[in-house]
Amino acid sequence: MTRAPEGSGFLAVDSGGSGLRVVVGTAERGPLARRASDEPVRTGDRGIDPEHFMARLVPLVRALTAEAGPVRLTAAVVGAAGLASLGDGLRAELPGALAREFGVRRVALAADAVTAYVGALGPRPGAVIAGGTGLIAIGTDLAGWRRADGWGHLLGDCGGGAWIGRAGLEAALRAHDGREDGSARLLACAEEVFGPVAGLPGALYPRPDRPAVLASFAPQVAACADGDPVAAGILRAAARHMADSAAAVCPSGGEPRVAVTGGLFRMGAPLLVPLDEELAQRLPHARRLPAEGDPLHGSVRMAAELSAGPLTLPGDGTMLSVTTLSGD
Amino acid sequence: MTRAPEGSGFLAVDSGGSGLRVVVGTAERGPLARRASDEPVRTGDRGIDPEHFMARLVPLVRALTAEAGPVRLTAAVVGAAGLASLGDGLRAELPGALAREFGVRRVALAADAVTAYVGALGPRPGAVIAGGTGLIAIGTDLAGWRRADGWGHLLGDCGGGAWIGRAGLEAALRAHDGREDGSARLLACAEEVFGPVAGLPGALYPRPDRPAVLASFAPQVAACADGDPVAAGILRAAARHMADSAAAVCPSGGEPRVAVTGGLFRMGAPLLVPLDEELAQRLPHARRLPAEGDPLHGSVRMAAELSAGPLTLPGDGTMLSVTTLSGD
């Protein structure tokens, strides 16, 4: 006996530097199957490459629909890193390609900051700080979106992993040189991780993944914070930058929620304690909550909603665009 | 009638990112002729390439000796950017190659920070702040050398051109985002130079010369400092970092001299006024002097001294090595 395909199936995608993660589910029953591919979608001269995206996605979805059983896919949500600045190709081609390939009729393309937001807080007003190697804050009053920072390791990402690690290494080198505000403890840590500091420029500058190398030192800064005032000062400054960014995007009225999400916050108390203090001071009207889930969870949440009807959250030219295809 | 060749001729070289500059002269008569080549010496897997160095140098010296008249070259001083970390090949091969090619018997290889020091202060105890895209402080008590910072744009170079420009762009983006400590005036400047700031990451990150792009904005920060407290604060912080570095290398006893050198200081009063105040506070025992000359001048000064006898300044494994060749 075969089940009739359910009419509100969805596809939810999270595309980032570590690859693609995909879920198939239905509005009624939630997620039914998930798969991941660790090859990231290529970025070329035209930005994120829609053909490569589809080439990576199609076999994953075929496997998922086989696993999930008969589901009629009606909606797809793609959350993608770099969508705001590198997403023109995706915005132009992906809705049509997903419709042709899977028969979906509604497609939403969302910046990863948007899926991070929805994963953390759901479709409710507030602000989310998303921290990893970089840092961005995103907020909504349900009428529009605001974002702050997320400018990358040379122009901002203040308080993010690369920022913290870079500040820690700078403090190590200050101690090495005999300059003020150095930390002998961070110097010892840096030499444990990278060897004699004379070799540090040669180990860092030729690498294509410099921000990740810098961010790899952030946990050492957190590990030194108990007892080392320079390391603790770096985390306090990072927390202040994050609260600055959250304050710039958080609705000023009502009772907004505020949450943090992303791998950066795995460093725990040395960062979270000062951050909580800074948020309490800068956003006393906001309710601080733990994040409900990750960006893929956000993508699933939005896809379930979109398969049943329109999204609660507001569209935006670059951060969240919804396409409804006629026919079928 | 031909003159007999003079016995204390010298060759002085300044090698850096903008190419080679070479002077031929004698201890008695000083510089006689100078030439420049705007092709920088290549850096390969083994560091600065000694063969490429000689290939660039030889035709320049041939032309210079033809122009200067009969001079017997006895000494050569090569000041080179990157010598401390990338100079193993030069240290191994250049003294022999210069002896074979030009008959010199004494060769000194100096980090560009050392020739900058000697160009600014001569062979006297003190500290010199050398600022361009990067920043380094170097000091000597005539018994040894100390250096501080010079770690590059991600690990330090605090207060240098890339540091100031980066801080200025960060303040511009803070204003754009509505974060604290932003500067609307720097935002307007940044958009004048780079176009809408949404395009700034795309204009900066793919470039191989990111530090130079950042440093290109430093003059705008100086131009905004009169009347814009954020821009003035950036230059004050830069001055404080420079004074920190100078204090780390300046002899603590006696009456050391302190000077600044390099293109960064062309921005004038907006930087020099706070720097003078910070130096007066940090190094009250040091006499602040204008730089006598540039790194090529330092190289010439050392070469004239070396053609007549040993150097006053102390040797150092990586920053200043003198080779005396027997025979000839």
XYZ file of C-alpha atoms in Angstrom:
656
model
C 0.000 0.000 0.000
C 1.485 3.348 -1.015
C 0.796 6.563 0.830
C -0.558 9.471 -1.219
C 2.046 12.230 -1.335
C 1.435 14.926 1.249
C 0.708 18.353 -0.171
C 2.908 20.587 1.968
C 6.355 19.100 1.635
C 9.390 21.352 1.957
C 13.068 21.521 1.304
C 15.307 23.433 3.735
C 18.936 24.193 2.948
C 21.827 25.717 4.869
C 24.786 26.575 2.614
C 28.030 27.822 4.122
C 31.779 27.527 4.227
C 31.641 23.998 5.587
C 29.240 22.669 2.922
C 25.537 22.052 2.337
C 23.029 20.728 4.848
C 19.591 19.756 3.565
C 16.333 18.673 5.204
C 13.136 17.346 3.601
C 9.945 17.442 5.617
C 6.286 18.422 5.692
C 4.429 21.180 7.500
C 2.348 18.521 9.294
C 5.082 16.126 10.367
C 8.172 18.337 10.497
C 11.633 17.213 9.330
C 11.652 13.700 7.841
C 15.219 13.240 6.620
C 18.494 15.188 6.549
C 21.799 14.944 4.676
C 24.987 16.938 4.472
C 27.742 17.375 1.915
C 31.025 18.817 3.080
C 31.922 20.410 -0.247
C 31.020 24.116 -0.131
C 29.303 25.688 -3.113
C 31.812 27.483 -5.336
C 32.032 31.257 -5.523
C 33.131 32.612 -8.891
C 33.251 35.935 -10.727
C 29.441 36.102 -10.652
C 29.255 35.323 -6.920
C 27.875 32.073 -5.535
C 27.567 29.740 -8.531
C 23.907 28.621 -9.078
C 24.852 25.710 -11.377
C 27.318 24.310 -8.879
C 24.716 24.821 -6.163
C 22.164 22.721 -8.066
C 24.764 20.091 -8.968
C 25.554 19.641 -5.269
C 21.913 19.810 -4.168
C 20.102 17.498 -6.607
C 21.656 14.154 -5.547
C 21.149 15.042 -1.870
C 17.454 15.793 -2.448
C 16.943 12.648 -4.551
C 18.359 10.586 -1.683
C 16.279 12.457 0.878
C 12.963 12.059 -0.947
C 13.680 8.345 -1.405
C 14.303 8.139 2.347
C 11.367 10.328 3.424
C 8.758 8.553 1.318
C 6.287 10.217 -1.058
C 6.279 13.959 -0.377
C 5.131 16.607 -2.817
C 7.630 19.442 -2.390
C 5.877 22.805 -2.557
C 8.345 25.183 -0.912
C 12.099 25.566 -0.579
C 14.132 27.823 1.713
C 17.814 28.321 1.032
C 19.892 30.036 3.695
C 23.285 30.941 2.260
C 26.425 32.588 3.592
C 27.408 35.567 1.435
C 23.941 35.906 -0.094
C 23.675 39.656 0.531
C 26.866 40.531 -1.347
C 27.434 37.497 -3.599
C 23.904 36.295 -4.244
C 22.888 37.951 -7.544
C 23.360 34.718 -9.504
C 21.381 32.680 -6.958
C 18.562 35.232 -6.874
C 18.342 35.230 -10.675
C 18.479 31.496 -11.325
C 17.738 29.425 -8.238
C 13.931 29.871 -7.971
C 13.441 28.720 -11.592
C 15.922 25.865 -11.260
C 14.329 24.577 -8.031
C 10.868 24.776 -9.632
C 11.980 22.850 -12.718
C 13.889 20.230 -10.771
C 11.604 19.604 -7.783
C 8.268 21.209 -8.698
C 8.370 23.678 -5.776
C 6.195 26.762 -6.221
C 7.514 29.031 -3.463
C 11.217 29.695 -2.958
C 12.801 31.885 -0.293
C 16.460 32.889 -0.432
C 17.753 34.069 2.923
C 21.094 35.393 4.116
C 22.590 33.029 6.678
C 22.119 35.813 9.232
C 18.359 35.580 8.647
C 18.227 31.789 9.080
C 20.467 32.196 12.154
C 17.944 34.693 13.493
C 14.937 32.454 12.891
C 16.811 29.431 14.221
C 17.559 31.298 17.436
C 14.387 33.324 18.062
C 11.763 32.251 15.534
C 9.537 34.815 13.811
C 9.476 37.213 16.751
C 10.913 40.754 17.131
C 14.389 41.073 18.605
C 18.106 40.883 17.887
C 20.504 37.998 17.362
C 24.283 38.105 17.611
C 25.813 35.480 15.320
C 29.456 34.806 16.121
C 32.022 32.471 14.601
C 35.226 33.539 12.887
C 33.280 36.703 12.062
C 30.516 38.582 13.825
C 27.218 40.068 12.719
C 24.124 41.269 14.535
C 20.716 41.116 12.921
C 17.416 42.420 14.180
C 13.815 42.804 13.132
C 10.649 44.523 14.323
C 8.732 42.256 11.877
C 8.408 45.224 9.486
C 12.007 45.160 8.225
C 15.507 43.903 8.940
C 18.545 45.702 10.298
C 22.078 44.401 10.367
C 25.245 45.674 12.002
C 28.861 44.706 11.416
C 29.658 41.514 9.491
C 32.213 43.514 7.468
C 35.008 40.923 7.664
C 38.223 40.730 9.658
C 39.859 43.905 8.303
C 36.847 46.229 8.384
C 34.994 44.995 11.460
C 33.591 41.682 12.718
C 34.374 43.362 16.029
C 34.320 40.900 18.891
C 34.258 37.803 16.635
C 36.669 34.886 16.730
C 39.293 36.406 14.420
C 39.025 39.695 16.307
C 39.574 38.016 19.700
C 42.409 35.813 18.426
C 44.104 38.732 16.693
C 43.908 40.848 19.838
C 45.349 37.950 21.852
C 48.289 37.540 19.484
C 48.902 41.283 19.488
C 49.053 41.206 23.308
C 51.476 38.266 23.119
C 53.769 40.231 20.803
C 53.560 43.302 23.022
C 54.914 41.190 25.855
C 57.634 39.844 23.555
C 58.683 43.370 22.566
C 58.465 44.817 26.076
C 55.633 47.159 25.094
C 52.829 48.146 27.479
C 49.612 46.095 27.790
C 51.361 42.868 26.862
C 50.517 39.501 28.384
C 53.314 37.067 29.238
C 50.681 34.360 29.619
C 49.285 34.898 26.119
C 52.872 34.959 24.839
C 53.501 31.560 26.409
C 50.220 30.262 24.903
C 51.076 31.645 21.463
C 54.500 29.970 21.513
C 52.889 26.685 22.572
C 50.507 26.835 19.613
C 52.603 28.481 16.882
C 56.224 28.000 18.013
C 58.687 30.898 18.542
C 56.885 34.149 17.743
C 59.600 35.271 15.320
C 58.024 32.729 12.960
C 54.449 33.935 13.457
C 54.296 36.402 10.527
C 55.654 33.713 8.196
C 53.079 31.220 9.521
C 50.132 33.603 9.130
C 50.484 35.979 6.178
C 50.968 33.467 3.332
C 47.846 31.504 4.379
C 44.642 32.010 2.388
C 42.592 31.334 5.563
C 44.137 34.069 7.737
C 40.871 34.885 9.584
C 40.490 31.215 10.590
C 44.119 31.082 11.768
C 43.525 34.157 13.915
C 40.245 32.737 15.237
C 41.980 29.484 16.173
C 43.716 31.430 18.963
C 40.466 32.790 20.474
C 39.919 29.767 22.768
C 43.402 30.343 24.238
C 42.394 33.905 25.085
C 39.332 32.551 26.876
C 41.465 29.946 28.660
C 43.795 32.715 29.946
C 41.010 35.082 31.026
C 40.797 33.700 34.546
C 43.770 35.400 36.153
C 45.164 37.322 33.191
C 43.751 40.873 33.119
C 44.870 41.487 29.520
C 43.026 38.399 28.233
C 39.980 39.255 30.352
C 40.123 42.800 28.969
C 40.066 41.498 25.401
C 36.920 39.452 26.093
C 35.296 42.409 27.859
C 36.044 44.596 24.815
C 34.667 41.879 22.510
C 31.478 41.718 24.605
C 31.130 45.501 24.414
C 31.479 45.417 20.618
C 28.839 42.698 20.370
C 26.449 44.618 22.597
C 27.083 47.717 20.421
C 26.099 45.773 17.342
C 23.044 44.235 19.007
C 21.925 47.659 20.233
C 22.177 49.031 16.684
C 19.706 46.470 15.316
C 17.359 45.722 18.233
C 13.861 47.262 18.132
C 13.772 50.102 20.654
C 10.146 49.579 21.645
C 8.118 46.639 22.859
C 9.672 43.621 24.494
C 12.237 42.369 22.026
C 14.177 39.163 22.580
C 17.933 38.900 22.264
C 19.973 35.736 21.733
C 23.434 34.638 20.646
C 24.191 31.865 18.194
C 27.245 30.314 16.563
C 30.409 28.449 17.446
C 32.088 31.446 19.078
C 29.904 31.114 22.134
C 31.150 27.625 22.875
C 33.982 29.350 24.741
C 31.445 29.770 27.525
C 31.585 31.827 30.696
C 34.734 33.909 29.994
C 32.837 35.495 27.089
C 29.192 34.947 28.099
C 29.447 36.517 31.558
C 30.762 39.895 30.334
C 28.402 39.745 27.338
C 25.405 39.252 29.581
C 26.493 42.279 31.626
C 27.014 44.447 28.563
C 23.658 43.426 27.068
C 21.862 44.118 30.353
C 23.349 47.602 30.329
C 22.798 48.421 26.655
C 19.447 46.706 26.118
C 17.680 46.678 29.498
C 14.267 46.319 27.805
C 15.248 43.171 25.879
C 14.702 39.677 27.214
C 17.832 37.541 26.918
C 17.051 33.991 25.808
C 19.094 30.952 24.842
C 18.997 30.253 21.099
C 16.364 27.677 20.174
C 18.420 26.170 17.339
C 20.976 26.725 14.602
C 20.646 28.256 11.096
C 19.489 24.946 9.575
C 16.758 24.864 12.212
C 15.856 28.398 11.073
C 15.738 27.285 7.466
C 13.486 24.333 8.394
C 11.215 26.605 10.393
C 10.849 29.050 7.526
C 10.352 26.249 4.979
C 7.572 24.628 7.023
C 5.837 27.991 7.272
C 6.337 28.740 3.565
C 4.953 25.350 2.513
C 1.700 26.229 4.287
C 1.414 29.919 3.397
C 3.282 33.228 3.371
C 6.175 34.005 5.757
C 5.615 36.046 8.902
C 9.008 37.685 8.503
C 9.462 40.707 6.246
C 11.163 40.447 2.855
C 14.240 42.472 2.031
C 16.018 43.076 -1.295
C 19.212 41.299 -0.341
C 18.590 39.454 2.914
C 15.293 37.669 2.332
C 13.567 37.350 -1.028
C 10.527 35.154 -1.689
C 9.548 34.069 -5.200
C 6.123 32.564 -5.941
C 5.946 30.724 -9.242
C 2.664 30.478 -11.085
C 1.448 27.365 -12.902
C 1.162 23.704 -11.845
C 94.811 62.921 -18.095
C 93.139 60.169 -16.031
C 92.709 60.354 -12.258
C 94.085 57.478 -10.204
C 91.203 55.533 -8.618
C 90.526 56.590 -5.056
C 91.035 53.895 -2.452
C 87.934 54.226 -0.304
C 85.084 53.980 -2.731
C 81.739 52.602 -1.590
C 78.468 51.262 -2.808
C 75.298 52.016 -0.828
C 72.004 50.277 -1.572
C 68.437 50.643 -0.320
C 66.214 47.763 -1.390
C 62.486 47.822 -0.660
C 59.006 47.358 -1.985
C 59.358 50.243 -4.429
C 62.647 49.016 -5.947
C 66.392 49.519 -5.611
C 68.205 52.788 -5.005
C 71.981 52.789 -5.339
C 74.731 55.336 -4.633
C 78.443 55.204 -5.475
C 80.804 57.514 -3.599
C 84.017 57.798 -1.639
C 84.718 58.393 2.033
C 86.576 61.604 1.097
C 84.128 63.125 -1.365
C 80.811 61.609 -0.316
C 78.118 60.473 -2.800
C 79.188 60.870 -6.438
C 76.309 59.350 -8.408
C 72.918 57.738 -7.728
C 70.457 55.630 -9.683
C 67.179 53.878 -9.010
C 65.299 50.956 -10.481
C 61.618 50.664 -9.734
C 61.503 46.874 -9.995
C 61.652 45.377 -6.480
C 63.894 42.385 -5.831
C 61.890 39.154 -5.944
C 61.058 37.152 -2.840
C 60.818 33.393 -3.378
C 60.688 30.229 -1.304
C 64.190 30.949 0.008
C 63.348 34.561 0.921
C 64.821 37.559 -0.901
C 66.440 36.159 -4.065
C 70.221 36.905 -4.153
C 70.572 36.146 -7.880
C 67.748 38.479 -8.795
C 69.258 41.056 -6.472
C 72.608 40.913 -8.307
C 70.911 40.880 -11.718
C 69.132 44.140 -10.820
C 72.176 45.692 -9.149
C 75.023 45.040 -11.602
C 73.815 47.227 -14.513
C 73.024 50.077 -12.100
C 76.521 49.929 -10.585
C 78.188 49.696 -14.024
C 76.356 52.876 -15.045
C 77.197 54.588 -11.741
C 80.924 53.858 -11.841
C 81.054 55.078 -15.446
C 79.365 58.284 -14.281
C 81.388 58.740 -11.078
C 84.789 58.282 -12.676
C 87.519 55.932 -11.497
C 86.647 54.721 -7.984
C 88.026 51.597 -6.353
C 85.061 50.129 -4.476
C 86.160 48.709 -1.117
C 82.913 48.518 0.864
C 79.229 47.905 0.218
C 76.238 48.417 2.489
C 72.899 46.883 1.547
C 69.854 47.974 3.482
C 66.949 45.665 2.678
C 63.304 45.440 3.703
C 62.510 41.991 5.097
C 66.156 41.173 5.818
C 65.542 39.984 9.369
C 62.984 37.334 8.410
C 63.658 36.732 4.689
C 67.394 37.434 4.459
C 69.045 34.008 4.832
C 69.772 33.760 1.104
C 71.201 37.280 0.970
C 73.384 36.686 4.054
C 74.737 33.463 2.550
C 75.461 34.667 -0.970
C 75.584 38.443 -1.275
C 78.997 39.169 0.349
C 80.760 36.706 -1.974
C 78.848 37.869 -5.040
C 79.580 41.551 -4.355
C 83.279 40.743 -3.807
C 83.527 38.815 -7.080
C 81.626 41.364 -9.110
C 82.935 44.668 -7.724
C 86.070 43.746 -5.727
C 84.641 45.050 -2.431
C 86.280 43.617 0.709
C 83.777 44.671 3.371
C 80.053 44.074 3.068
C 77.354 45.024 5.571
C 73.800 43.727 5.283
C 71.354 45.800 7.296
C 67.626 45.552 7.937
C 65.866 48.597 6.489
C 65.028 49.556 10.071
C 68.774 49.891 10.763
C 69.439 52.068 7.707
C 66.333 54.092 8.627
C 67.826 54.549 12.108
C 71.220 55.655 10.829
C 69.633 57.871 8.197
C 67.615 59.611 10.895
C 70.020 59.804 13.859
C 73.461 58.632 12.682
C 75.579 56.358 14.876
C 74.303 57.768 18.182
C 72.195 56.145 20.916
C 68.438 56.596 20.761
C 65.225 55.368 19.187
C 63.671 55.840 15.769
C 60.033 55.270 14.813
C 59.792 54.237 11.157
C 56.258 54.559 9.796
C 54.765 53.863 6.380
C 52.092 51.281 5.643
C 53.579 49.437 8.638
C 55.270 50.599 11.797
C 58.422 49.574 13.632
C 60.536 51.155 16.347
C 64.247 50.480 16.576
C 66.707 51.574 19.212
C 70.328 51.180 20.203
C 72.616 51.991 23.113
C 75.568 51.322 20.746
C 76.059 47.932 22.420
C 73.093 46.177 20.772
C 69.826 46.729 18.926
C 66.235 46.469 20.128
C 63.153 46.465 17.958
C 59.452 46.681 18.766
C 56.433 45.957 16.594
C 56.856 45.651 12.833
C 54.709 42.489 12.952
C 52.525 43.345 9.960
C 48.935 44.547 9.628
C 47.236 41.573 11.327
C 49.598 41.118 14.278
C 50.628 44.688 15.017
C 52.175 47.599 13.098
C 50.129 49.524 15.646
C 49.770 53.160 14.700
C 51.088 52.678 11.141
C 49.344 53.684 7.930
C 47.315 50.481 7.507
C 46.369 50.615 11.210
C 45.131 54.225 10.949
C 43.290 53.632 7.675
C 41.691 50.445 8.982
C 40.523 52.212 12.148
C 39.117 55.039 10.015
C 37.146 52.646 7.805
C 35.879 50.771 10.855
C 34.600 54.083 12.284
C 32.945 54.844 8.928
C 31.134 51.494 8.987
C 30.089 51.997 12.606
C 28.363 55.188 11.517
C 26.762 53.340 8.588
C 25.428 50.625 10.914
C 24.313 53.026 13.650
C 26.810 51.584 16.132
C 28.520 53.713 18.802
C 31.802 55.542 18.133
C 31.044 55.924 14.443
C 32.010 58.983 12.419
C 29.600 60.344 9.808
C 32.436 62.455 8.422
C 34.696 59.427 7.903
C 31.723 57.620 6.336
C 31.304 60.472 3.840
C 35.073 60.380 3.130
C 35.049 56.607 2.670
C 32.152 56.803 0.198
C 33.937 59.563 -1.714
C 37.047 57.361 -2.054
C 35.599 53.855 -2.374
C 31.966 54.388 -3.431
C 28.965 53.013 -1.485
C 30.288 51.129 1.557
C 28.284 48.011 0.710
C 30.951 47.470 -1.961
C 33.903 47.988 0.375
C 34.479 44.326 1.358
C 34.423 43.337 -2.306
C 36.888 46.123 -3.146
C 39.312 45.211 -0.351
C 39.424 41.483 0.393
C 40.303 40.118 -3.071
C 43.272 42.537 -3.389
C 46.785 41.178 -2.774
C 47.862 44.617 -1.443
C 45.245 44.913 1.310
C 47.579 46.735 3.758
C 48.328 49.393 1.124
C 44.598 49.791 0.372
C 43.928 50.309 4.091
C 46.852 52.744 4.394
C 45.549 54.743 1.434
C 42.715 55.901 3.716
C 45.040 57.181 6.489
C 45.410 60.681 4.965
C 41.600 61.014 5.002
C 41.623 60.269 8.728
C 44.200 63.036 9.216
C 42.150 65.389 7.030
C 39.077 64.777 9.230
C 40.903 65.116 12.564
C 40.285 68.847 12.850
C 36.691 68.883 14.066
C 35.945 65.152 14.105
C 36.613 63.684 17.562
C 36.558 60.074 16.306
C 39.250 60.767 13.686
C 41.290 62.764 16.211
C 40.932 59.872 18.673
C 42.294 57.417 16.108
C 45.398 59.563 15.575
C 45.828 59.997 19.333
C 45.670 56.205 19.780
C 48.144 55.759 16.907
C 50.521 58.232 18.587
C 50.192 56.353 21.862
C 51.041 53.059 20.163
C 54.097 54.610 18.510
C 55.294 56.075 21.801
C 54.784 52.626 23.397
C 57.011 51.078 20.759
C 59.640 53.812 21.037
C 59.680 53.462 24.823
C 60.270 49.710 24.499
C 63.475 50.218 22.483
C 64.916 53.520 23.728
C 67.936 53.370 26.078
C 66.733 54.233 29.577
C 69.926 55.993 30.625
C 72.001 58.835 29.194
C 70.576 61.366 26.784
C 69.171 59.341 23.931
C 67.762 60.964 20.811
C 64.407 60.100 19.309
C 63.239 60.751 15.747
C 60.531 59.686 13.315
C 61.076 58.737 9.686
C 59.004 57.480 6.785
C 56.144 58.518 4.562
C 53.517 58.184 7.301
C 54.697 61.405 8.919
C 53.941 63.433 5.820
C 50.412 63.686 7.238
C 51.867 66.386 9.484
C 50.390 68.129 12.503
C 47.264 65.942 13.068
C 49.641 63.064 13.822
C 52.831 64.870 14.863
C 51.247 67.061 17.544
C 49.768 64.155 19.572
C 52.916 62.095 18.925
C 55.123 64.839 20.327
C 52.933 64.977 23.442
C 52.975 61.195 23.906
C 56.755 61.025 23.432
C 57.311 63.877 25.906
C 55.283 61.942 28.450
C 56.763 58.494 27.824
C 60.386 59.465 27.152
C 61.018 62.710 29.024
C 64.781 62.058 29.070
C 65.021 61.706 25.263
C 65.764 64.618 22.970
C 63.322 64.772 20.051
C 65.046 65.642 16.798
C 63.991 65.854 13.167
C 65.351 62.987 11.059
C 68.554 63.924 9.254
C 67.778 61.788 6.189
C 66.103 58.705 4.763
C 67.200 55.021 4.744
C 69.347 55.505 1.612
C 71.104 58.329 3.447
C 71.668 55.866 6.309
C 73.074 53.303 3.909
C 75.421 55.927 2.413
C 76.544 57.020 5.867
C 77.318 53.453 6.906
C 79.055 52.695 3.608
C 81.308 55.753 3.871
C 82.256 54.700 7.396
C 82.786 51.063 6.372
C 85.018 52.038 3.428
C 87.361 53.777 5.884
C 87.230 51.302 8.795
C 84.888 49.361 11.085
C 81.319 50.483 11.863
C 80.520 52.338 15.088
C 77.165 50.552 15.329
C 76.901 47.099 16.884
C 76.386 43.992 14.766
C 73.388 41.717 15.249
C 72.636 38.253 13.881
C 69.678 39.296 11.767
C 69.607 43.085 11.705
C 73.187 44.075 10.903
C 75.888 41.661 9.764
C 79.329 42.724 8.507
C 81.505 40.391 6.427
C 85.196 41.154 5.850
C 86.685 39.211 2.959
C 90.374 38.432 2.937
C 92.561 38.485 -0.175
C 92.247 40.896 -3.165
